[in-house]
Amino acid sequence: MNTVILELNILAGNYPVEYIFSMFRSFQTLVQKIAIAKNELQLRLNYMDIVGDLFACQHWSIYLHDSLGQRATIEIKGLPDSFLDYYETIGAEVDPVIKYVSKHHIPVHEQVIFTEATWKQSQLYQSGCGKIYDHEHIMTGPIVGQGKLIGTVHFARTSGTSPFNTMDLMHLGAICAHISAKLAFLRAQPELSRLEGVTCLTVRELQIASLVANGLTNAEIANELWISQNTVKQTLKRIFRKLDVSARAEMVAKLQLTS
């Protein structure tokens, strides 16, 4: 509650009270929609349905690579199909915002990298992002899995709108964390459903056991599931006790997981 009050106080000087409360309602609704998604399609659709209102933007999209890190699934609103061709052939190569996100795994908007003048003169803006598609302000956030970028979310506001700010980045960071954690859970489900009937482990314990079988370290598992390394360590201890084993390899063998 204190965090909410603090955020409201920060925003109060810049936005009408009605807008502030609408934004927080949209944020809570989106978090709930992400949580209840039963598959990746529903996750993408639930996200796309609400997130435009949350960030008061006119164009938004989500890019997600498959579980092998290959083919990307793309959902986009507010833009013609020609934008995808432009971005894949030209935009991505000259986009310092996506490069920053790829390197640091944190959300960023154009004013973190550019001044207003240098943004307007940038190759990305001049090549079409700004001049053709009216992306006056842009913001991008990371979707991560197994310690690497497996997707991105993108936002644009058109001419005459205000730029994205620090509070937008804070909210986007939280949303990206929720999406990353939910995606990790959904992609573990085929293995989990096979195991649920033959073990006494909880869903979280099965998730961690499955990731161990895939060769992830405690640090990588913690990053994948957005939990602490100590939580991973303690969960593995519980699994070992339940299965009466003393090593990771024994656990994988007893659960008949593919390592």
CSV table of C-alpha atoms in Angstrom, one decimal:
chain,number,residue,atom,x,y,z
A,1,MET,CA,0.0,0.0,0.0
A,2,ASN,CA,2.8,2.4,0.8
A,3,THR,CA,4.3,1.8,-2.6
A,4,VAL,CA,1.0,2.6,-4.3
A,5,ILE,CA,0.7,5.9,-2.3
A,6,LEU,CA,4.3,6.8,-3.2
A,7,GLU,CA,3.6,6.2,-6.9
A,8,LEU,CA,0.4,8.2,-6.7
A,9,ASN,CA,2.3,11.1,-5.1
A,10,ILE,CA,5.0,11.0,-7.8
A,11,LEU,CA,2.4,11.1,-10.6
A,12,ALA,CA,0.1,13.6,-9.1
A,13,GLY,CA,2.1,16.6,-10.3
A,14,ASN,CA,2.0,15.5,-13.9
A,15,TYR,CA,-1.3,13.7,-14.5
A,16,PRO,CA,-5.0,14.1,-13.6
A,17,VAL,CA,-6.1,12.0,-10.6
A,18,GLU,CA,-8.6,10.2,-12.8
A,19,TYR,CA,-5.9,9.1,-15.2
A,20,ILE,CA,-3.6,7.9,-12.3
A,21,PHE,CA,-6.3,5.6,-10.9
A,22,SER,CA,-7.2,4.4,-14.3
A,23,MET,CA,-3.6,3.4,-14.9
A,24,PHE,CA,-3.3,1.5,-11.7
A,25,ARG,CA,-6.5,-0.3,-12.4
A,26,SER,CA,-5.2,-1.3,-15.9
A,27,PHE,CA,-1.9,-2.5,-14.3
A,28,GLN,CA,-3.7,-4.7,-11.8
A,29,THR,CA,-6.1,-6.1,-14.4
A,30,LEU,CA,-3.2,-6.9,-16.8
A,31,VAL,CA,-1.3,-8.7,-14.0
A,32,GLN,CA,-4.4,-10.8,-13.3
A,33,LYS,CA,-4.9,-11.6,-17.0
A,34,ILE,CA,-1.3,-12.7,-17.3
A,35,ALA,CA,-1.7,-15.0,-14.2
A,36,ILE,CA,-4.8,-16.8,-15.5
A,37,ALA,CA,-3.6,-17.4,-19.0
A,38,LYS,CA,-3.8,-21.2,-19.8
A,39,ASN,CA,-1.5,-21.2,-22.8
A,40,GLU,CA,0.9,-18.9,-24.7
A,41,LEU,CA,-1.8,-17.8,-27.2
A,42,GLN,CA,-4.1,-16.6,-24.4
A,43,LEU,CA,-1.1,-15.0,-22.7
A,44,ARG,CA,-0.4,-12.9,-25.8
A,45,LEU,CA,-4.0,-12.0,-26.4
A,46,ASN,CA,-4.7,-11.0,-22.8
A,47,TYR,CA,-1.6,-8.9,-22.8
A,48,MET,CA,-2.4,-7.2,-26.1
A,49,ASP,CA,-6.0,-6.5,-25.1
A,50,ILE,CA,-5.0,-4.3,-22.1
A,51,VAL,CA,-1.5,-3.0,-22.3
A,52,GLY,CA,-2.3,-0.2,-24.8
A,53,ASP,CA,-4.5,1.5,-22.3
A,54,LEU,CA,-2.0,1.0,-19.5
A,55,PHE,CA,0.7,2.9,-21.3
A,56,ALA,CA,-1.6,5.3,-23.2
A,57,CYS,CA,0.1,4.4,-26.5
A,58,GLN,CA,-1.3,4.2,-30.0
A,59,HIS,CA,1.0,1.3,-31.3
A,60,TRP,CA,2.2,-1.7,-29.4
A,61,SER,CA,3.4,-5.2,-30.1
A,62,ILE,CA,4.9,-8.4,-28.6
A,63,TYR,CA,7.6,-10.6,-30.1
A,64,LEU,CA,8.1,-14.1,-28.6
A,65,HIS,CA,10.6,-16.7,-29.8
A,66,ASP,CA,9.5,-20.4,-29.5
A,67,SER,CA,11.0,-22.7,-26.9
A,68,LEU,CA,13.9,-23.5,-29.2
A,69,GLY,CA,14.7,-19.8,-29.6
A,70,GLN,CA,13.9,-19.8,-33.2
A,71,ARG,CA,10.7,-18.7,-35.0
A,72,ALA,CA,9.2,-15.5,-33.5
A,73,THR,CA,5.4,-15.1,-32.9
A,74,ILE,CA,4.4,-11.5,-33.4
A,75,GLU,CA,1.2,-9.7,-32.3
A,76,ILE,CA,0.9,-6.1,-33.3
A,77,LYS,CA,-1.8,-3.3,-33.0
A,78,GLY,CA,-2.1,0.1,-34.5
A,79,LEU,CA,0.3,-0.5,-37.4
A,80,PRO,CA,0.0,-1.9,-41.0
A,81,ASP,CA,1.7,-5.1,-42.0
A,82,SER,CA,4.2,-3.1,-43.9
A,83,PHE,CA,5.8,-2.0,-40.6
A,84,LEU,CA,6.9,-5.6,-40.0
A,85,ASP,CA,8.7,-5.7,-43.3
A,86,TYR,CA,10.3,-2.3,-42.6
A,87,TYR,CA,11.5,-3.2,-39.1
A,88,GLU,CA,12.9,-6.7,-40.1
A,89,THR,CA,14.8,-5.3,-43.1
A,90,ILE,CA,15.8,-1.9,-41.9
A,91,GLY,CA,14.6,-0.9,-38.4
A,92,ALA,CA,16.1,-3.7,-36.3
A,93,GLU,CA,19.6,-3.0,-37.7
A,94,VAL,CA,19.6,0.7,-36.7
A,95,ASP,CA,17.6,0.4,-33.4
A,96,PRO,CA,19.8,1.3,-30.4
A,97,VAL,CA,16.8,0.9,-28.1
A,98,ILE,CA,16.4,-2.8,-28.8
A,99,LYS,CA,20.2,-3.2,-28.7
A,100,TYR,CA,20.2,-1.7,-25.2
A,101,VAL,CA,17.4,-4.0,-24.1
A,102,SER,CA,19.2,-7.0,-25.5
A,103,LYS,CA,22.4,-6.1,-23.7
A,104,HIS,CA,21.0,-5.1,-20.3
A,105,HIS,CA,17.7,-6.9,-20.1
A,106,ILE,CA,15.9,-3.9,-18.7
A,107,PRO,CA,13.2,-1.7,-20.2
A,108,VAL,CA,14.2,1.6,-21.9
A,109,HIS,CA,12.7,4.5,-23.9
A,110,GLU,CA,14.3,6.7,-26.4
A,111,GLN,CA,15.1,9.5,-24.0
A,112,VAL,CA,17.4,7.3,-22.0
A,113,ILE,CA,19.6,7.0,-25.0
A,114,PHE,CA,19.0,10.2,-27.0
A,115,THR,CA,18.4,13.8,-26.4
A,116,GLU,CA,15.2,15.1,-28.2
A,117,ALA,CA,17.3,16.5,-31.0
A,118,THR,CA,19.5,13.5,-31.5
A,119,TRP,CA,16.4,11.2,-31.5
A,120,LYS,CA,14.9,13.2,-34.3
A,121,GLN,CA,18.1,13.0,-36.3
A,122,SER,CA,18.8,9.3,-35.5
A,123,GLN,CA,18.9,6.7,-38.3
A,124,LEU,CA,16.0,4.8,-36.8
A,125,TYR,CA,13.7,7.9,-36.7
A,126,GLN,CA,14.7,9.1,-40.1
A,127,SER,CA,14.6,5.7,-41.8
A,128,GLY,CA,10.9,5.3,-41.2
A,129,CYS,CA,10.1,4.7,-37.5
A,130,GLY,CA,9.4,8.3,-36.9
A,131,LYS,CA,8.8,9.9,-40.3
A,132,ILE,CA,6.7,7.2,-41.9
A,133,TYR,CA,5.0,5.4,-39.0
A,134,ASP,CA,4.8,8.3,-36.6
A,135,HIS,CA,6.6,6.8,-33.7
A,136,GLU,CA,7.3,10.1,-31.9
A,137,HIS,CA,8.2,8.3,-28.6
A,138,ILE,CA,9.2,4.6,-28.2
A,139,MET,CA,9.7,2.2,-25.4
A,140,THR,CA,10.9,-1.5,-25.4
A,141,GLY,CA,11.0,-4.1,-22.6
A,142,PRO,CA,12.6,-7.6,-22.4
A,143,ILE,CA,11.1,-11.0,-22.0
A,144,VAL,CA,13.7,-13.4,-20.7
A,145,GLY,CA,14.2,-17.1,-20.2
A,146,GLN,CA,17.2,-19.2,-19.2
A,147,GLY,CA,19.2,-16.1,-18.8
A,148,LYS,CA,18.7,-14.8,-22.4
A,149,LEU,CA,16.3,-12.6,-24.3
A,150,ILE,CA,13.5,-14.7,-25.7
A,151,GLY,CA,11.1,-11.9,-26.6
A,152,THR,CA,10.4,-8.2,-26.5
A,153,VAL,CA,7.5,-5.8,-26.0
A,154,HIS,CA,7.3,-2.5,-27.9
A,155,PHE,CA,5.3,0.7,-27.5
A,156,ALA,CA,5.0,3.9,-29.5
A,157,ARG,CA,3.2,7.2,-28.9
A,158,THR,CA,2.4,9.4,-31.9
A,159,SER,CA,2.9,13.1,-32.6
A,160,GLY,CA,1.5,15.5,-30.0
A,161,THR,CA,1.8,13.0,-27.1
A,162,SER,CA,4.0,13.1,-24.1
A,163,PRO,CA,7.2,11.0,-23.9
A,164,PHE,CA,7.4,7.8,-21.7
A,165,ASN,CA,8.8,8.5,-18.3
A,166,THR,CA,10.4,6.7,-15.3
A,167,MET,CA,7.1,5.4,-13.9
A,168,ASP,CA,6.3,3.9,-17.3
A,169,LEU,CA,9.7,2.0,-17.2
A,170,MET,CA,8.9,0.8,-13.6
A,171,HIS,CA,5.5,-0.5,-14.6
A,172,LEU,CA,7.0,-2.1,-17.8
A,173,GLY,CA,9.7,-3.8,-15.7
A,174,ALA,CA,7.1,-5.4,-13.5
A,175,ILE,CA,4.9,-6.5,-16.5
A,176,CYS,CA,7.9,-8.0,-18.2
A,177,ALA,CA,8.8,-10.0,-15.0
A,178,HIS,CA,5.2,-11.4,-14.9
A,179,ILE,CA,5.3,-12.4,-18.5
A,180,SER,CA,8.7,-14.0,-18.3
A,181,ALA,CA,7.7,-16.0,-15.2
A,182,LYS,CA,4.4,-17.1,-16.7
A,183,LEU,CA,6.0,-18.1,-20.0
A,184,ALA,CA,8.5,-20.2,-18.1
A,185,PHE,CA,5.7,-21.9,-16.3
A,186,LEU,CA,3.6,-22.6,-19.4
A,187,ARG,CA,6.6,-24.0,-21.3
A,188,ALA,CA,7.3,-26.4,-18.5
A,189,GLN,CA,3.7,-27.8,-18.6
A,190,PRO,CA,4.1,-30.7,-21.0
A,191,GLU,CA,6.8,-32.2,-18.8
A,192,LEU,CA,4.9,-31.3,-15.6
A,193,SER,CA,1.7,-32.9,-16.7
A,194,ARG,CA,3.5,-36.2,-17.4
A,195,LEU,CA,5.0,-36.2,-14.0
A,196,GLU,CA,2.2,-35.0,-11.8
A,197,GLY,CA,0.6,-38.4,-11.6
A,198,VAL,CA,3.7,-40.3,-10.5
A,199,THR,CA,5.3,-38.1,-7.8
A,200,CYS,CA,4.5,-36.3,-4.6
A,201,LEU,CA,6.2,-33.1,-5.7
A,202,THR,CA,4.5,-29.8,-5.9
A,203,VAL,CA,4.1,-27.9,-9.2
A,204,ARG,CA,7.0,-25.6,-8.3
A,205,GLU,CA,9.2,-28.6,-7.3
A,206,LEU,CA,8.4,-30.2,-10.6
A,207,GLN,CA,9.3,-27.0,-12.5
A,208,ILE,CA,12.7,-26.9,-10.8
A,209,ALA,CA,13.4,-30.6,-11.3
A,210,SER,CA,12.6,-30.3,-15.0
A,211,LEU,CA,14.9,-27.3,-15.4
A,212,VAL,CA,17.7,-29.2,-13.6
A,213,ALA,CA,17.2,-32.0,-16.1
A,214,ASN,CA,17.7,-29.5,-18.9
A,215,GLY,CA,21.1,-28.7,-17.5
A,216,LEU,CA,20.4,-25.4,-15.8
A,217,THR,CA,22.4,-24.3,-12.8
A,218,ASN,CA,20.8,-22.9,-9.6
A,219,ALA,CA,21.5,-19.4,-10.8
A,220,GLU,CA,20.0,-20.0,-14.2
A,221,ILE,CA,16.9,-21.6,-12.6
A,222,ALA,CA,16.5,-18.6,-10.3
A,223,ASN,CA,16.7,-16.3,-13.2
A,224,GLU,CA,14.3,-18.3,-15.3
A,225,LEU,CA,11.6,-18.5,-12.6
A,226,TRP,CA,12.2,-15.1,-11.0
A,227,ILE,CA,13.1,-16.5,-7.6
A,228,SER,CA,16.2,-16.4,-5.4
A,229,GLN,CA,19.0,-18.9,-5.7
A,230,ASN,CA,18.4,-19.7,-2.0
A,231,THR,CA,14.8,-20.7,-2.9
A,232,VAL,CA,16.1,-23.0,-5.6
A,233,LYS,CA,18.6,-24.6,-3.2
A,234,GLN,CA,16.0,-25.1,-0.4
A,235,THR,CA,13.5,-26.5,-2.9
A,236,LEU,CA,16.0,-29.0,-4.2
A,237,LYS,CA,16.7,-30.1,-0.6
A,238,ARG,CA,13.0,-30.8,-0.2
A,239,ILE,CA,12.9,-32.7,-3.4
A,240,PHE,CA,15.9,-34.8,-2.4
A,241,ARG,CA,14.2,-35.7,0.9
A,242,LYS,CA,10.9,-36.6,-0.7
A,243,LEU,CA,12.6,-38.8,-3.3
A,244,ASP,CA,15.2,-40.2,-0.9
A,245,VAL,CA,18.1,-39.2,-3.1
A,246,SER,CA,21.3,-37.2,-2.5
A,247,ALA,CA,22.3,-35.8,-5.9
A,248,ARG,CA,20.8,-34.0,-8.9
A,249,ALA,CA,21.6,-36.9,-11.2
A,250,GLU,CA,19.8,-39.3,-8.9
A,251,MET,CA,16.8,-37.0,-8.8
A,252,VAL,CA,16.6,-36.8,-12.6
A,253,ALA,CA,17.0,-40.6,-13.0
A,254,LYS,CA,14.3,-41.3,-10.4
A,255,LEU,CA,11.8,-38.9,-12.1
A,256,GLN,CA,12.8,-40.3,-15.5
A,257,LEU,CA,13.4,-36.9,-16.8
A,258,THR,CA,15.4,-36.4,-20.1
A,259,SER,CA,18.7,-34.8,-19.2
